[in-house]
């Protein structure tokens, strides 16, 4: 087990009817920027619950944060906070809105040249506006971690950043918020969280026995609830386990003391930037082919995954490892998620070369837990997804 | 899944050689009460590492905190803090020393009549002296939770208490500290943490799929490492997984959203109070007989435990459940831990009646997840341990 430092101070308030508890968590004299996305919260009742909980607190709304939150849009919110002298952010939404809140929180008092440097140059932040969240879409885990991914439309860039100052103070997780979500978004949530675990688990064998079991616990749970939660999001047992699994998949716990990969995400981000494919679906496209391409270095862990998550007891180590990849891809299909780039765009020719070029231009010599997946490997992996 | 609120702000610094990091965690102007136990830290090098990390900080030592930390002793430390105007506590020890630090932290500025009321009457505390820990004995999980158990010799009382103000600010977990521990203490740590999980898991079937898997993860890990860590505590793989399992067993995570029992602990505490038997060993004595006595209400969960932790696939639900109890008891034996009260004292006759009386006098109508284990049941359970 590698050495690690772990601290996660976010307060989780979990359960049906818990949005009302916001009134105990946000200071009564807070001047709030309330951030949300496309406005579905005004149709499904979440907006009304939040407003009732906040009572007479000063509040300015900022709606319209897009999926893959964009720098240009978020900078408008930064200006609004300064202009209105607001001092608290409440993100009501999924990962995009929460990630956006983190960037805004970091950018408001940024002392450097321009806040873009936080993303492009990894400039450290020294203070952040306090914020809390009401999660409306389980998937990214952003509600209990301190990282975010932000895009810039003008340059087709997508950068991640983070800071210990960017944990939400409080996150409300009410599993009934998923009642009105489209099946597409529910499936995305299952695939996204599943891949978060795989990125922290499918590397090389380590001495972290407990972390492996924890990772497998989340995978097992997502396999058990995935199809059912999409079929009937009003099944509270399925919804609550789905929601808590998404949070636990990326709140840092299972990453402690182990190597992590994140190559599937790195390549997937490029597909979103180029074609606007849903983030989770890019992971379903890239993942299986990535594991085939890195088979030799990952096969021991793939076989362990086969045995413990998919109950595959028969066959050689290689057989089990291959079956694990097949099972993973079939799982995505069972959720209604396609796994070929050509399922999403007819324009896929040349994608591999384009992305190889982007990786090379950034000077990335290699990605993955061994930094061994080169731009040329990325090209081969993407070709295999056609 | 039940509604829950979860926040655990303790910073964990985990790994070999990490005690030196104390220098970054404790304010340089802190005036420290350093709390420890019997003085083994002066023989095994931990004391020297701590002193080197603390450098020139003001420090007053308070050694001699006994196992099952005693109110009378801890109150001496409370007086010392007031007299010397100290403002920080560093606990260097196992669960007893850390639990003691929590009580001292709560008692120093207690405004009520006498600090004993925090324990006996459950009086709420409103402030606490900040404290950190260097764990020297993995077992209780106190290094990452906000609860403690304190004894009073004069009345043979043993009370638990807790407060959100009593999370350690930082806990250093260096798995090499176990190198010099006696086998008896290592075995106690395995049994103690194993029972912490069982108390939060062996209840009735719930909808918390993920929490069940997490609990099983810790149990599986302890089964895998238990004998080996006792055999060779210098095996870092075993030591690190043992240490992290003990912390995760009682840092609150697996208890969220599920019923908990704690009946085995409640009865076990009485055996420690009466005979001074090591806490963990009282759990090994009581646990198997407790599960036999509550078999009907626990058998579904016992069978699940049999299947998932002990890989028992054959037999009826009742058969599996019974085998799970046998496996648990055999596991304790494999660690060198006896499971009969008569293994620890020749004076056991009448114990059942004595403890029944103590339970009745406290007005406890029932313990366990269903509050259905009456003082009379407790008597029967203890008789079965003879």
XYZ file of C-alpha atoms in Angstrom, chain A residues 1-16 18 21 144 169 206-211 213-214 217-218 220-221 224-225 236-238 240-241 244-245 248 253 256 308, chain B residues 1-16 18 21 144 169 206-211 213-214 217-218 220-221 224-225 236-238 240-241 244-245 248 253 256 308:
90
model
C 0.000 0.000 0.000
C 1.368 3.403 -0.945
C 1.502 6.216 1.577
C -1.478 8.561 1.421
C -3.090 11.626 2.945
C -6.873 11.635 3.117
C -9.269 14.253 4.378
C -12.802 14.783 3.140
C -14.752 17.303 5.231
C -17.959 17.478 3.153
C -21.118 16.949 5.180
C -23.500 14.547 3.424
C -27.203 14.768 4.207
C -28.751 11.730 2.585
C -32.350 10.707 2.130
C -35.841 11.472 0.967
C -33.746 16.161 3.140
C -32.293 20.665 5.839
C -18.182 14.969 -2.298
C -19.471 22.386 2.785
C -1.145 -3.888 -5.431
C -0.943 -4.656 -1.749
C -4.106 -2.712 -1.018
C -6.407 -5.600 -0.176
C -9.069 -3.444 1.481
C -9.188 -0.811 -1.246
C -12.579 -4.956 -1.937
C -14.116 -1.494 -1.553
C -18.166 -3.388 -3.617
C -19.151 -0.354 -5.646
C -21.005 -5.105 -7.585
C -23.622 -2.659 -6.375
C -26.966 -5.079 -9.201
C -28.859 -1.804 -9.423
C -36.098 3.763 -3.613
C -33.850 0.813 -2.817
C -32.292 1.012 -6.264
C -30.544 5.198 -2.983
C -27.876 2.581 -3.661
C -24.567 6.544 -2.776
C -22.473 4.386 -5.133
C -18.446 6.770 -3.093
C -11.653 6.864 -0.574
C -5.980 6.075 -1.314
C -14.970 -11.043 -7.887
C -31.677 2.678 3.156
C -32.351 4.929 6.130
C -31.709 8.646 5.961
C -28.327 9.665 7.334
C -25.982 12.574 7.958
C -22.285 11.891 7.554
C -19.305 14.143 8.052
C -15.847 13.015 9.068
C -13.257 15.810 8.894
C -10.248 13.944 10.366
C -7.134 14.161 8.225
C -5.439 10.771 7.882
C -1.727 10.645 7.131
C -0.977 7.022 6.359
C 2.282 5.220 5.781
C 5.751 4.323 6.892
C 4.851 9.633 8.318
C 4.602 15.019 9.184
C -10.971 8.587 12.980
C -7.766 17.062 13.621
C -31.778 -3.891 4.838
C -31.879 -2.112 1.509
C -28.325 -0.856 1.925
C -26.623 -2.973 -0.719
C -23.454 -0.879 -0.842
C -22.990 -0.659 2.915
C -20.609 -4.899 0.586
C -18.362 -2.399 2.362
C -14.954 -5.957 2.456
C -13.509 -5.171 5.866
C -12.859 -10.341 4.236
C -9.700 -8.292 4.629
C -7.169 -12.587 5.045
C -4.645 -10.668 7.129
C 4.037 -4.388 5.583
C 1.272 -5.621 3.278
C -0.462 -7.308 6.181
C -1.032 -1.742 6.412
C -4.239 -3.563 5.502
C -6.559 0.657 7.559
C -9.234 -2.009 8.185
C -12.492 1.908 8.414
C -18.911 4.999 7.042
C -24.669 5.134 7.546
C -20.022 -13.701 1.200
